[in-house]
Coordinates of N, CA and C (backbone and C1' of nucleotides) in Angstrom, one line a residue:
Chain U
M1 N -10.2 -31.3 -12.5 CA -8.9 -31.6 -10.8 C -8.5 -33.0 -10.9
K2 N -7.9 -33.1 -10.8 CA -7.3 -34.0 -10.2 C -7.9 -35.0 -9.2
K3 N -8.0 -36.4 -9.8 CA -8.6 -37.2 -8.3 C -8.1 -37.1 -7.1
K4 N -7.0 -36.8 -7.0 CA -6.1 -36.8 -5.4 C -6.9 -35.2 -4.6
N5 N -6.6 -34.5 -6.1 CA -6.9 -33.1 -5.4 C -8.7 -32.7 -4.9
R6 N -9.3 -34.0 -5.9 CA -10.8 -33.6 -5.2 C -11.0 -34.7 -4.2
E7 N -10.1 -35.0 -4.1 CA -10.2 -36.2 -2.5 C -9.7 -35.1 -1.6
I8 N -8.7 -34.6 -1.8 CA -8.7 -33.5 -0.5 C -9.7 -32.6 -0.1
I9 N -10.5 -32.2 -1.5 CA -11.4 -30.8 -1.0 C -12.4 -31.4 -0.5
E10 N -12.8 -32.7 -1.1 CA -14.0 -33.1 -0.4 C -13.8 -33.9 1.0
I11 N -12.1 -34.3 1.7 CA -12.1 -34.2 2.8 C -12.4 -32.5 3.8
L12 N -12.0 -31.8 3.0 CA -11.9 -30.6 3.9 C -13.4 -29.9 4.0
E13 N -13.9 -30.2 2.8 CA -15.3 -29.7 3.4 C -16.0 -30.4 4.3
R14 N -15.7 -31.6 4.4 CA -16.4 -32.8 5.7 C -15.6 -32.1 7.2
T15 N -14.6 -31.6 6.9 CA -14.0 -31.4 8.1 C -14.5 -30.2 8.1
Y16 N -14.2 -29.1 7.5 CA -14.5 -27.7 7.8 C -15.6 -27.1 7.2
P17 N -16.9 -27.7 7.3 CA -18.1 -27.1 6.6 C -18.7 -25.9 7.0
D18 N -18.1 -25.2 8.0 CA -17.9 -23.8 8.3 C -17.2 -22.9 7.8
A19 N -16.3 -23.1 7.1 CA -14.9 -22.4 6.7 C -15.8 -20.6 5.9
K20 N -15.5 -20.2 6.4 CA -15.8 -18.6 5.9 C -14.5 -17.9 6.2
C21 N -14.9 -16.5 5.8 CA -14.4 -15.1 6.2 C -15.4 -15.0 7.2
E22 N -14.0 -14.8 8.2 CA -14.0 -14.0 9.6 C -13.9 -12.8 10.2
L23 N -13.6 -12.2 9.2 CA -13.7 -10.7 9.5 C -15.4 -10.2 9.7
D24 N -15.9 -9.4 10.4 CA -16.9 -8.8 9.9 C -17.0 -7.7 9.3
H25 N -18.5 -8.0 8.3 CA -18.2 -7.0 7.3 C -19.6 -6.6 6.4
G26 N -19.9 -5.5 6.5 CA -21.2 -4.8 5.8 C -21.2 -4.6 4.6
T27 N -20.3 -3.6 4.3 CA -19.7 -2.9 2.6 C -19.2 -3.6 2.3
P28 N -18.6 -3.9 1.3 CA -17.2 -3.9 0.3 C -16.4 -2.5 1.4
F29 N -16.3 -1.8 1.2 CA -15.7 -0.5 1.8 C -15.3 -0.8 3.3
Q30 N -16.1 -1.6 3.8 CA -15.8 -1.9 5.1 C -15.0 -3.1 5.1
L31 N -14.8 -4.2 4.6 CA -14.5 -5.1 4.2 C -12.8 -5.1 3.9
L32 N -12.8 -3.8 3.0 CA -11.6 -3.3 2.6 C -10.9 -2.7 3.7
V33 N -11.6 -2.0 4.5 CA -11.0 -1.5 6.0 C -10.7 -2.6 6.4
A34 N -11.5 -3.5 7.1 CA -11.3 -4.5 7.8 C -10.3 -5.6 7.7
T35 N -9.9 -5.7 6.2 CA -8.9 -6.4 5.7 C -7.4 -6.2 5.9
V36 N -7.2 -4.4 5.5 CA -6.2 -4.3 5.1 C -5.7 -4.1 7.3
L37 N -6.2 -4.0 7.8 CA -6.2 -3.7 9.6 C -5.8 -5.2 9.8
S38 N -6.1 -6.3 9.5 CA -6.0 -7.4 9.6 C -4.5 -8.3 9.6
A39 N -3.7 -7.3 8.6 CA -2.3 -8.0 8.8 C -1.9 -8.3 9.8
Q40 N -1.2 -9.3 10.1 CA -0.3 -9.9 11.5 C -1.0 -9.6 12.8
T41 N -2.3 -10.0 12.9 CA -3.4 -9.9 14.0 C -4.2 -10.8 13.9
T42 N -5.0 -10.4 14.8 CA -6.3 -11.5 14.6 C -7.6 -11.0 14.0
D43 N -8.0 -11.8 13.4 CA -9.6 -11.4 12.7 C -10.3 -11.1 14.0
K44 N -10.4 -11.9 15.9 CA -11.3 -11.5 16.4 C -11.0 -10.0 17.0
K45 N -9.5 -9.5 16.9 CA -9.0 -7.8 17.3 C -9.7 -7.2 16.8
V46 N -9.5 -7.1 15.4 CA -10.0 -6.9 14.1 C -11.5 -6.4 14.6
N47 N -12.2 -7.1 14.5 CA -13.6 -7.5 14.9 C -14.2 -6.0 15.8
E48 N -13.3 -6.6 17.1 CA -13.6 -5.7 18.3 C -13.5 -4.2 17.9
V49 N -12.2 -4.1 16.9 CA -12.0 -2.6 16.9 C -12.6 -1.7 15.6
T50 N -13.4 -2.7 14.9 CA -14.3 -2.6 13.6 C -15.6 -2.0 14.2
K51 N -16.3 -2.7 14.9 CA -17.5 -2.7 15.7 C -17.2 -1.5 15.9
V52 N -16.5 -1.1 16.8 CA -16.5 0.8 17.1 C -16.2 1.7 16.1
L53 N -15.7 1.1 15.6 CA -14.7 2.2 14.1 C -16.2 2.5 13.1
F54 N -16.9 1.3 12.8 CA -17.8 1.4 11.9 C -19.1 2.4 12.6
E55 N -19.2 2.0 13.8 CA -20.4 2.4 14.3 C -20.4 4.1 14.4
K56 N -18.9 4.5 14.5 CA -18.4 6.2 14.3 C -18.6 6.9 12.7
Y57 N -17.8 5.7 12.0 CA -17.7 5.8 10.8 C -17.9 4.8 9.9
G58 N -19.1 4.8 8.9 CA -19.8 4.0 8.3 C -19.4 3.4 6.8
T59 N -18.9 4.9 6.4 CA -18.9 5.2 4.9 C -17.4 5.8 4.8
L60 N -16.5 6.0 2.9 CA -16.0 6.3 2.8 C -15.9 8.3 3.2
V61 N -17.4 8.8 2.7 CA -17.4 9.7 3.2 C -16.9 10.4 4.7
D62 N -17.4 9.8 5.4 CA -17.3 9.6 7.1 C -15.7 9.8 7.2
F63 N -15.1 8.7 6.8 CA -13.6 8.7 6.8 C -12.9 9.3 6.2
L64 N -13.7 10.6 5.1 CA -12.7 11.3 4.7 C -12.5 12.8 5.5
E65 N -13.4 12.6 6.5 CA -13.2 13.8 7.3 C -12.3 13.4 8.5
I66 N -11.8 12.3 8.6 CA -10.8 11.9 9.6 C -9.4 12.3 9.7
T67 N -8.7 12.5 10.9 CA -7.6 12.4 10.8 C -6.8 11.2 11.1
Q68 N -5.6 11.6 10.8 CA -4.9 10.1 11.0 C -4.7 10.1 12.3
D69 N -4.5 11.2 13.0 CA -4.3 10.7 14.3 C -5.7 10.0 15.2
E70 N -6.8 10.6 15.0 CA -7.8 10.2 15.2 C -8.1 8.5 14.6
L71 N -8.1 8.2 13.7 CA -7.8 6.9 13.3 C -7.0 6.1 13.9
E72 N -5.4 6.5 14.5 CA -4.7 5.9 15.3 C -5.0 5.4 16.9
E73 N -5.7 6.5 17.0 CA -6.1 6.2 18.5 C -7.1 5.2 18.3
H74 N -8.0 5.0 17.1 CA -9.1 3.8 17.0 C -8.3 2.7 17.0
I75 N -7.3 2.2 16.4 CA -6.7 1.0 15.9 C -5.4 0.9 16.9
R76 N -5.2 1.9 17.8 CA -4.1 1.5 18.4 C -4.0 -0.2 19.0
V77 N -5.0 -0.7 19.4 CA -4.8 -1.8 20.3 C -4.7 -3.0 19.0
I78 N -4.4 -2.6 17.8 CA -3.7 -3.7 17.0 C -2.3 -3.4 16.5
G79 N -1.3 -4.6 16.2 CA -0.2 -4.2 15.8 C -0.4 -3.3 14.4
L80 N 1.0 -3.0 14.3 CA 1.2 -1.7 12.9 C 0.6 -0.5 13.0
Y81 N -0.3 -0.4 14.0 CA -1.2 0.5 13.6 C -0.6 2.0 12.9
K82 N 0.6 2.4 13.3 CA 1.0 3.7 12.6 C 0.9 3.3 10.9
S83 N 1.4 2.5 10.6 CA 1.6 2.4 9.3 C 0.1 1.8 8.4
K84 N -0.7 0.9 9.4 CA -2.0 0.9 8.7 C -2.8 2.0 8.6
A85 N -2.6 3.1 9.8 CA -3.4 4.4 10.0 C -2.8 5.1 8.5
K86 N -1.5 5.3 8.0 CA -1.2 5.9 7.4 C -1.8 5.3 5.9
N87 N -1.9 4.4 5.7 CA -2.4 3.5 4.4 C -3.6 3.5 4.7
L88 N -4.0 3.6 5.5 CA -5.8 4.2 5.1 C -6.0 5.2 4.5
M89 N -5.4 6.2 5.1 CA -5.4 7.5 5.0 C -5.5 7.6 3.1
G90 N -4.1 7.2 2.8 CA -3.9 7.1 1.6 C -4.9 6.2 0.6
L91 N -5.3 5.6 1.3 CA -6.1 4.2 0.2 C -7.7 5.3 0.8
F92 N -7.9 5.9 1.3 CA -9.2 7.0 1.4 C -9.1 7.6 0.1
S93 N -8.4 8.6 0.2 CA -7.8 9.7 -0.7 C -8.1 9.3 -2.2
M94 N -7.3 7.8 -1.9 CA -7.7 7.4 -3.7 C -8.7 6.9 -4.2
L95 N -9.3 6.4 -3.3 CA -11.0 5.5 -3.8 C -11.6 6.7 -3.8
Q96 N -11.7 7.8 -3.4 CA -12.2 9.2 -3.5 C -11.6 9.9 -5.1
D97 N -10.3 9.9 -5.5 CA -10.0 10.4 -6.5 C -10.0 9.6 -7.7
E98 N -10.0 8.8 -7.3 CA -9.3 7.8 -8.6 C -10.3 6.6 -9.1
F99 N -11.4 6.1 -7.9 CA -11.8 5.0 -8.4 C -13.6 5.7 -7.9
G100 N -14.0 6.9 -8.0 CA -15.1 7.3 -7.7 C -15.9 6.8 -6.5
G101 N -15.2 6.8 -5.5 CA -15.6 6.6 -4.6 C -16.0 5.2 -4.1
E102 N -15.5 3.9 -5.6 CA -16.5 3.0 -5.0 C -14.8 1.8 -4.8
V103 N -15.4 0.7 -4.6 CA -14.4 -0.3 -4.1 C -13.9 -0.7 -5.5
P104 N -12.6 -0.5 -6.2 CA -12.3 -1.6 -7.3 C -12.4 -3.1 -7.2
K105 N -12.6 -3.5 -8.4 CA -12.9 -5.2 -8.4 C -12.2 -5.8 -9.0
T106 N -10.8 -5.0 -9.5 CA -9.8 -6.1 -10.0 C -8.1 -5.8 -9.1
M107 N -8.0 -6.9 -9.7 CA -6.4 -7.1 -8.9 C -5.3 -5.7 -9.5
E108 N -5.5 -5.6 -10.6 CA -4.5 -4.5 -10.9 C -4.9 -3.3 -10.2
E109 N -6.6 -2.4 -10.1 CA -6.8 -1.6 -9.5 C -6.7 -1.9 -7.8
L110 N -7.2 -3.0 -7.4 CA -7.0 -2.9 -5.8 C -5.3 -2.8 -5.6
T111 N -4.7 -3.5 -6.5 CA -3.3 -3.6 -5.3 C -2.6 -2.0 -5.6
R112 N -3.1 -1.3 -6.3 CA -2.7 0.0 -6.3 C -2.8 1.0 -5.3
L113 N -4.1 0.5 -4.5 CA -4.4 1.2 -3.3 C -3.4 0.8 -1.9
P114 N -2.7 1.7 -1.3 CA -1.9 1.4 -0.1 C -2.3 0.7 0.7
G115 N -1.2 -0.5 1.0 CA -1.6 -1.4 2.0 C -2.7 -2.6 1.5
V116 N -2.8 -2.8 0.4 CA -3.4 -3.9 -0.5 C -2.5 -4.5 -1.2
G117 N -2.0 -5.3 -0.5 CA -1.2 -6.2 -1.6 C -2.5 -7.6 -2.5
R118 N -1.9 -8.6 -3.0 CA -2.2 -9.9 -3.8 C -3.2 -10.2 -2.6
K119 N -2.7 -10.8 -1.7 CA -3.9 -11.3 -0.3 C -4.6 -10.9 -0.1
T120 N -4.8 -9.8 0.1 CA -6.4 -8.5 0.8 C -7.1 -8.3 -0.9
A121 N -6.5 -8.0 -1.7 CA -7.2 -8.2 -3.3 C -7.7 -9.2 -3.2
N122 N -7.2 -10.3 -2.9 CA -8.0 -11.5 -3.5 C -9.0 -11.8 -2.6
V123 N -9.1 -11.5 -1.2 CA -10.4 -11.5 0.1 C -11.5 -10.2 -0.4
V124 N -11.2 -9.2 -1.0 CA -11.9 -8.0 -1.2 C -13.1 -8.8 -2.7
M125 N -12.0 -9.7 -3.6 CA -12.5 -10.0 -4.9 C -13.6 -11.0 -4.8
S126 N -13.2 -12.1 -3.9 CA -13.8 -13.4 -3.5 C -14.9 -12.9 -2.8
N127 N -14.9 -12.1 -1.5 CA -15.9 -12.0 -0.3 C -17.0 -11.0 -0.8
C128 N -16.9 -10.0 -1.6 CA -17.3 -9.0 -1.5 C -17.9 -9.0 -3.1
F129 N -17.2 -9.2 -3.9 CA -18.0 -9.4 -5.4 C -18.4 -10.9 -6.1
D130 N -18.0 -11.7 -5.3 CA -18.1 -13.3 -5.5 C -17.4 -13.8 -6.8
I131 N -15.8 -12.9 -6.9 CA -15.2 -13.4 -8.0 C -14.1 -14.5 -7.4
P132 N -14.0 -15.3 -8.0 CA -13.2 -16.8 -7.6 C -12.0 -16.3 -7.8
A133 N -11.6 -16.6 -6.0 CA -10.2 -16.2 -6.1 C -9.4 -16.9 -4.9
I134 N -8.4 -16.8 -5.3 CA -7.6 -17.5 -4.0 C -6.1 -16.8 -3.1
A135 N -7.0 -16.1 -2.3 CA -6.0 -15.4 -1.6 C -4.9 -16.4 -0.7
V136 N -3.2 -16.6 -0.9 CA -2.6 -17.0 -0.4 C -2.2 -16.2 0.7
D137 N -2.3 -16.7 2.2 CA -1.3 -16.1 2.9 C -0.7 -16.9 3.5
T138 N -0.3 -17.3 4.8 CA 1.0 -17.9 5.0 C 0.6 -19.5 5.3
H139 N -0.7 -19.7 5.8 CA -1.3 -21.0 6.3 C -1.3 -21.4 4.7
V140 N -2.6 -20.4 3.6 CA -2.9 -21.7 2.4 C -1.4 -21.8 1.6
F141 N -0.2 -21.2 1.7 CA 1.3 -21.4 1.7 C 1.7 -22.5 2.2
R142 N 1.9 -22.6 3.3 CA 2.6 -23.9 3.6 C 1.3 -25.3 3.8
V143 N -0.1 -24.8 3.3 CA -0.5 -26.5 3.7 C -0.5 -27.1 2.3
S144 N -0.6 -26.1 1.5 CA -0.7 -25.9 0.0 C 0.3 -26.9 -0.2
N145 N 1.4 -26.6 0.1 CA 2.8 -27.2 -0.3 C 2.9 -28.4 0.7
R146 N 2.5 -28.8 1.7 CA 2.8 -30.0 2.7 C 1.2 -31.1 1.9
L147 N 0.1 -30.8 1.6 CA -0.7 -31.7 0.7 C -0.1 -32.1 -0.4
G148 N 0.6 -31.1 -1.0 CA 1.4 -30.8 -2.4 C 0.1 -30.7 -3.8
L149 N -0.7 -29.9 -3.1 CA -1.7 -29.3 -4.1 C -0.7 -28.1 -5.0
A150 N 0.4 -27.3 -4.1 CA 1.0 -26.8 -5.0 C 2.6 -26.4 -4.6
K151 N 3.3 -27.2 -4.8 CA 4.7 -27.0 -4.2 C 5.5 -26.1 -5.0
E152 N 5.5 -25.0 -4.3 CA 5.8 -23.7 -4.8 C 6.5 -23.3 -3.6
K153 N 7.3 -21.8 -4.1 CA 8.7 -21.2 -3.1 C 7.8 -19.5 -2.8
T154 N 7.2 -19.0 -3.7 CA 6.3 -18.1 -3.3 C 5.4 -18.2 -3.3
P155 N 4.3 -17.0 -2.4 CA 2.9 -17.0 -2.1 C 2.4 -16.9 -3.8
E156 N 2.8 -16.1 -5.0 CA 2.4 -15.8 -6.3 C 2.4 -16.7 -6.8
K157 N 3.5 -17.6 -6.7 CA 3.6 -18.7 -7.5 C 2.3 -19.9 -7.0
T158 N 1.9 -19.9 -5.9 CA 1.2 -21.2 -5.2 C -0.2 -20.9 -5.6
E159 N -0.3 -19.3 -5.6 CA -1.5 -18.9 -6.1 C -1.6 -19.8 -7.7
E160 N -1.1 -19.2 -8.4 CA -1.0 -19.4 -9.8 C -0.8 -21.5 -9.9
A161 N -0.5 -21.7 -9.1 CA -0.7 -23.1 -8.9 C -1.8 -24.1 -9.0
L162 N -2.7 -23.1 -7.5 CA -3.7 -23.8 -7.0 C -5.1 -23.2 -8.1
M163 N -4.5 -22.3 -8.6 CA -5.6 -21.7 -9.7 C -6.0 -22.8 -10.5
K164 N -4.6 -23.5 -10.9 CA -4.5 -24.4 -12.1 C -4.8 -25.5 -11.7
S165 N -5.0 -26.1 -10.5 CA -5.0 -27.7 -10.5 C -6.2 -27.7 -9.6
L166 N -7.1 -26.5 -8.9 CA -8.3 -26.9 -8.9 C -9.3 -25.9 -9.5
D167 N -10.6 -26.9 -9.5 CA -11.8 -26.4 -10.3 C -12.1 -24.6 -9.7
R168 N -12.0 -24.2 -10.9 CA -12.6 -22.3 -10.9 C -13.7 -22.6 -9.6
K169 N -14.7 -23.0 -9.5 CA -15.9 -23.1 -8.2 C -15.3 -23.2 -7.3
V170 N -14.3 -24.5 -6.8 CA -14.0 -24.0 -5.4 C -12.7 -23.1 -4.6
W171 N -12.3 -22.3 -6.0 CA -11.3 -21.6 -5.6 C -11.3 -21.2 -4.0
T172 N -12.7 -20.6 -4.1 CA -12.8 -19.5 -2.8 C -12.9 -20.4 -1.5
K173 N -13.8 -21.4 -1.3 CA -13.9 -22.1 -0.4 C -12.6 -22.6 -0.5
A174 N -12.1 -23.4 -1.1 CA -10.7 -23.8 -1.1 C -9.9 -22.7 0.0
H175 N -9.5 -21.8 -0.4 CA -8.9 -21.2 0.2 C -9.4 -20.8 1.7
H176 N -10.8 -21.1 2.2 CA -10.9 -20.7 3.5 C -10.9 -21.9 3.9
M177 N -10.4 -22.8 3.7 CA -10.6 -24.5 4.2 C -9.5 -24.5 4.3
L178 N -8.7 -24.1 3.3 CA -7.0 -24.3 3.7 C -6.4 -23.5 5.0
I179 N -6.9 -22.3 4.7 CA -6.2 -21.4 6.1 C -7.2 -22.1 7.5
F180 N -8.4 -22.5 7.4 CA -8.8 -23.1 8.7 C -7.8 -24.5 9.4
H181 N -7.8 -25.2 8.1 CA -6.9 -26.5 8.4 C -5.5 -26.1 8.6
G182 N -5.3 -24.8 8.7 CA -3.4 -24.6 9.0 C -4.0 -24.0 10.3
R183 N -5.1 -23.2 10.9 CA -4.9 -22.7 11.9 C -5.0 -24.1 13.0
R184 N -6.2 -25.0 12.5 CA -6.7 -26.2 13.6 C -5.5 -27.1 13.7
L185 N -5.4 -28.0 12.8 CA -4.3 -28.7 12.5 C -2.8 -28.3 12.4
C186 N -2.8 -28.0 11.3 CA -1.3 -28.0 10.2 C -0.7 -26.9 10.5
H187 N -0.4 -26.5 11.8 CA 0.3 -25.4 12.1 C 1.9 -25.3 11.9
A188 N 2.5 -24.4 11.7 CA 3.9 -24.7 11.2 C 4.8 -24.8 11.8
R189 N 4.6 -24.8 13.2 CA 5.6 -25.6 14.1 C 5.6 -27.3 14.3
K190 N 3.9 -27.5 15.1 CA 3.6 -28.5 15.6 C 2.7 -28.9 14.8
P191 N 2.0 -29.6 13.6 CA 1.5 -30.0 12.9 C 0.9 -31.1 14.1
Q192 N -0.5 -31.1 14.3 CA -1.5 -32.4 15.0 C -1.6 -33.3 13.9
C193 N -0.6 -34.0 13.3 CA -0.7 -34.9 12.4 C -1.5 -36.0 12.7
S194 N -1.3 -36.8 13.8 CA -2.2 -37.9 14.2 C -3.4 -37.8 14.3
E195 N -3.9 -36.0 14.6 CA -5.7 -35.7 14.2 C -6.1 -35.5 13.0
C196 N -5.3 -35.3 12.0 CA -5.2 -34.9 10.7 C -6.3 -36.1 9.8
P197 N -7.0 -35.8 9.4 CA -8.0 -36.5 8.5 C -7.5 -36.3 7.1
L198 N -6.4 -35.8 6.9 CA -5.7 -35.6 5.6 C -4.4 -36.3 5.6
K199 N -4.1 -36.9 6.6 CA -2.5 -37.5 6.9 C -2.1 -38.4 5.4
L200 N -3.5 -39.3 4.8 CA -2.6 -40.3 4.0 C -2.7 -39.7 2.7
H201 N -2.8 -38.4 2.3 CA -3.1 -37.7 1.3 C -1.7 -36.6 1.3
C202 N -0.9 -36.6 2.4 CA 0.1 -35.3 2.4 C 1.8 -36.0 2.4
D203 N 2.2 -35.3 1.8 CA 3.6 -35.5 1.5 C 4.6 -35.5 2.7
Y204 N 3.8 -33.9 3.6 CA 4.9 -33.7 4.8 C 4.9 -35.3 5.4
Y205 N 3.6 -35.4 5.8 CA 3.1 -36.8 6.9 C 4.1 -37.8 5.7
K206 N 4.1 -37.9 5.1 CA 4.9 -39.4 4.4 C 6.2 -39.3 4.9
E207 N 6.8 -37.8 4.3 CA 8.4 -37.4 4.6 C 8.8 -37.5 6.3
N208 N 7.9 -37.4 7.1 CA 8.5 -37.5 8.3 C 8.1 -38.5 9.3
G209 N 6.7 -39.2 8.6 CA 5.6 -40.1 9.4 C 5.0 -39.5 10.7
G210 N 5.1 -38.1 10.0 CA 3.8 -37.6 11.1 C 4.7 -37.2 12.6
I211 N 5.8 -37.5 12.3 CA 6.7 -36.9 14.0 C 6.4 -35.4 13.5
S212 N 6.1 -34.7 14.1 CA 6.4 -33.2 14.8 C 7.6 -32.7 15.0
A213 N 8.4 -31.9 14.0 CA 9.7 -31.4 13.9 C 9.3 -30.9 15.3
S214 N 10.6 -30.7 16.4 CA 10.7 -29.8 17.7 C 10.8 -28.6 17.7
Chain O
dA1 P 14.8 -16.7 24.8 O5' 13.2 -17.5 24.3 C5' 13.1 -17.0 23.0 C4' 12.2 -18.0 22.4 C3' 11.8 -18.0 21.0 O3' 11.9 -19.3 20.5 C1' 9.8 -17.7 22.3
dT2 P 11.8 -19.7 18.8 O5' 10.1 -19.2 18.4 C5' 9.1 -20.3 18.8 C4' 8.0 -19.7 18.3 C3' 7.9 -19.0 17.1 O3' 7.1 -19.9 16.3 C1' 6.9 -17.6 18.9
dC3 P 7.1 -19.3 15.0 O5' 5.2 -18.9 14.8 C5' 4.1 -19.8 15.3 C4' 3.2 -18.7 15.6 C3' 2.8 -18.1 14.3 O3' 1.2 -18.7 14.0 C1' 2.6 -16.6 16.3
dC4 P 1.0 -18.0 12.3 O5' -0.1 -16.8 12.7 C5' -1.2 -17.1 13.8 C4' -2.1 -16.1 13.7 C3' -2.5 -15.1 12.6 O3' -3.8 -14.9 12.9 C1' -1.4 -14.1 14.4
dC5 P -4.8 -15.5 12.5 O5' -5.0 -15.6 11.1 C5' -5.1 -14.2 10.1 C4' -4.7 -15.1 9.4 C3' -4.5 -13.6 8.1 O3' -3.0 -13.8 7.1 C1' -5.3 -14.6 7.5
dG6 P -1.9 -13.3 7.9 O5' -1.4 -11.2 6.9 C5' -1.4 -11.7 5.4 C4' -1.6 -10.1 5.4 C3' -0.9 -10.1 3.6 O3' -1.8 -9.0 3.2 C1' 0.6 -8.9 5.3
dA7 P -1.3 -8.5 2.2 O5' -0.1 -7.2 1.8 C5' -0.7 -6.1 2.4 C4' 0.2 -5.1 2.7 C3' 0.8 -4.9 1.4 O3' 1.0 -3.7 1.0 C1' 2.3 -5.1 2.6
dG8 P 1.5 -2.6 -0.1 O5' 2.7 -2.0 -0.1 C5' 2.7 -1.3 1.4 C4' 4.5 -1.2 1.5 C3' 5.2 -0.5 0.1 O3' 6.0 0.6 0.7 C1' 6.0 -2.9 1.3
dG9 P 6.5 1.1 -0.1 O5' 8.0 1.1 -0.2 C5' 8.4 1.1 1.5 C4' 9.9 0.8 1.7 C3' 11.2 1.1 0.7 O3' 12.0 1.4 1.5 C1' 10.7 -1.3 1.0
dG10 P 13.7 1.8 0.3 O5' 14.3 1.1 0.8 C5' 14.7 0.7 1.9 C4' 15.6 -0.6 2.2 C3' 16.6 -0.2 1.3 O3' 18.0 -1.0 1.4 C1' 15.4 -2.8 0.0
Chain P
dC1 P 13.0 -16.0 -4.7 O5' 13.7 -15.5 -3.6 C5' 14.8 -15.6 -3.1 C4' 15.4 -14.6 -2.3 C3' 14.8 -15.1 -1.0 O3' 15.7 -14.9 -0.1 C1' 14.7 -12.8 -1.6
dC2 P 15.8 -15.7 1.4 O5' 15.7 -14.1 2.4 C5' 17.0 -13.6 2.4 C4' 16.9 -12.3 3.0 C3' 15.9 -12.4 4.4 O3' 16.6 -11.6 4.9 C1' 14.8 -11.0 3.1
dC3 P 16.5 -12.1 6.9 O5' 16.0 -10.2 7.1 C5' 17.3 -8.9 7.0 C4' 16.3 -7.8 7.2 C3' 15.2 -8.0 8.5 O3' 16.0 -7.0 9.2 C1' 14.1 -7.4 6.4
dT4 P 15.4 -6.7 10.8 O5' 14.4 -5.4 10.7 C5' 14.8 -4.5 9.8 C4' 13.2 -3.8 9.8 C3' 12.7 -4.0 10.9 O3' 12.4 -2.4 11.3 C1' 11.1 -4.4 9.5
dC5 P 11.7 -1.8 12.6 O5' 10.4 -1.2 12.4 C5' 9.7 -0.7 11.6 C4' 8.4 -0.7 11.2 C3' 7.3 -0.9 12.6 O3' 6.0 0.0 12.3 C1' 7.2 -2.6 11.1
dT6 P 6.0 1.2 13.1 O5' 5.1 0.3 14.2 C5' 5.6 -0.3 15.5 C4' 3.9 -0.9 15.7 C3' 4.5 -1.3 17.5 O3' 3.6 -0.8 17.9 C1' 3.3 -3.3 16.1
dG7 P 3.6 -1.1 19.7 O5' 2.4 -1.7 20.4 C5' 1.2 -1.9 19.8 C4' 0.6 -2.9 20.2 C3' 0.5 -3.4 21.5 O3' -0.3 -3.9 22.2 C1' 0.9 -5.6 20.2
dG8 P -1.3 -4.2 23.9 O5' -1.6 -5.3 23.7 C5' -2.7 -6.0 22.9 C4' -2.6 -7.3 22.5 C3' -2.9 -8.3 23.9 O3' -3.6 -9.4 24.2 C1' -1.3 -9.0 22.6
dA9 P -3.9 -10.0 25.2 O5' -4.2 -11.3 24.6 C5' -5.2 -11.5 23.6 C4' -4.1 -12.8 23.0 C3' -4.4 -14.3 24.2 O3' -4.4 -15.4 23.8 C1' -2.0 -13.4 22.9
dT10 P -5.3 -16.8 24.6 O5' -3.7 -17.6 24.6 C5' -3.8 -18.1 23.5 C4' -2.4 -18.7 23.1 C3' -2.5 -19.9 24.3 O3' -2.1 -21.0 23.8 C1' -0.4 -18.2 24.2

DNA sequence: ATCCCGAGGG
DNA sequence: CCCTCTGGAT
């Protein structure tokens, strides 16, 4: 790992020592469901929904008995609930029919599941099975570009570049820290550069002197 | 208005 | 690559 990257990781570790997955989850199956639900909404809201949902339906077997209408009723307060409910219904049956009722552990298998893309697959692999992975969401994408960890034009290329430029053992942690940084300081619109401990390592800061775009 | 730890389809 | 899908918070 390059010296600059190592310094960035060290600063992130000091700044966000508690960076972690904030979705509540017990079993891998439950985190998979929670992660599918989390797209374009907040973890807080998903946690409120899953707390009630998993109390009534805790396992795949329970969900195989549910109807799409019942599921929609539970997740109605979350955005995109129709497509999420539809995807989850397909996900349940595919888990049962093609994966023996178990959550698969590979990118190829996970992304076959309806509603599961690279981001969700990486979250499941790293958080459920301790497989080093970098899930690139909008935060990781933006922050990586600004810091120069991975200057890429698509999330998939950013994922590849980060895996090359960072030690495997910090992948999962780096993923969480970059998300925390994106949410706390390195906002899309108005990044708080003046408060940022990484500004001296940041290409974005160098280019505009830390003046937030209006 | 803009954003939320996206995914699928065109 | 770009658009849409959704509702709630700020």
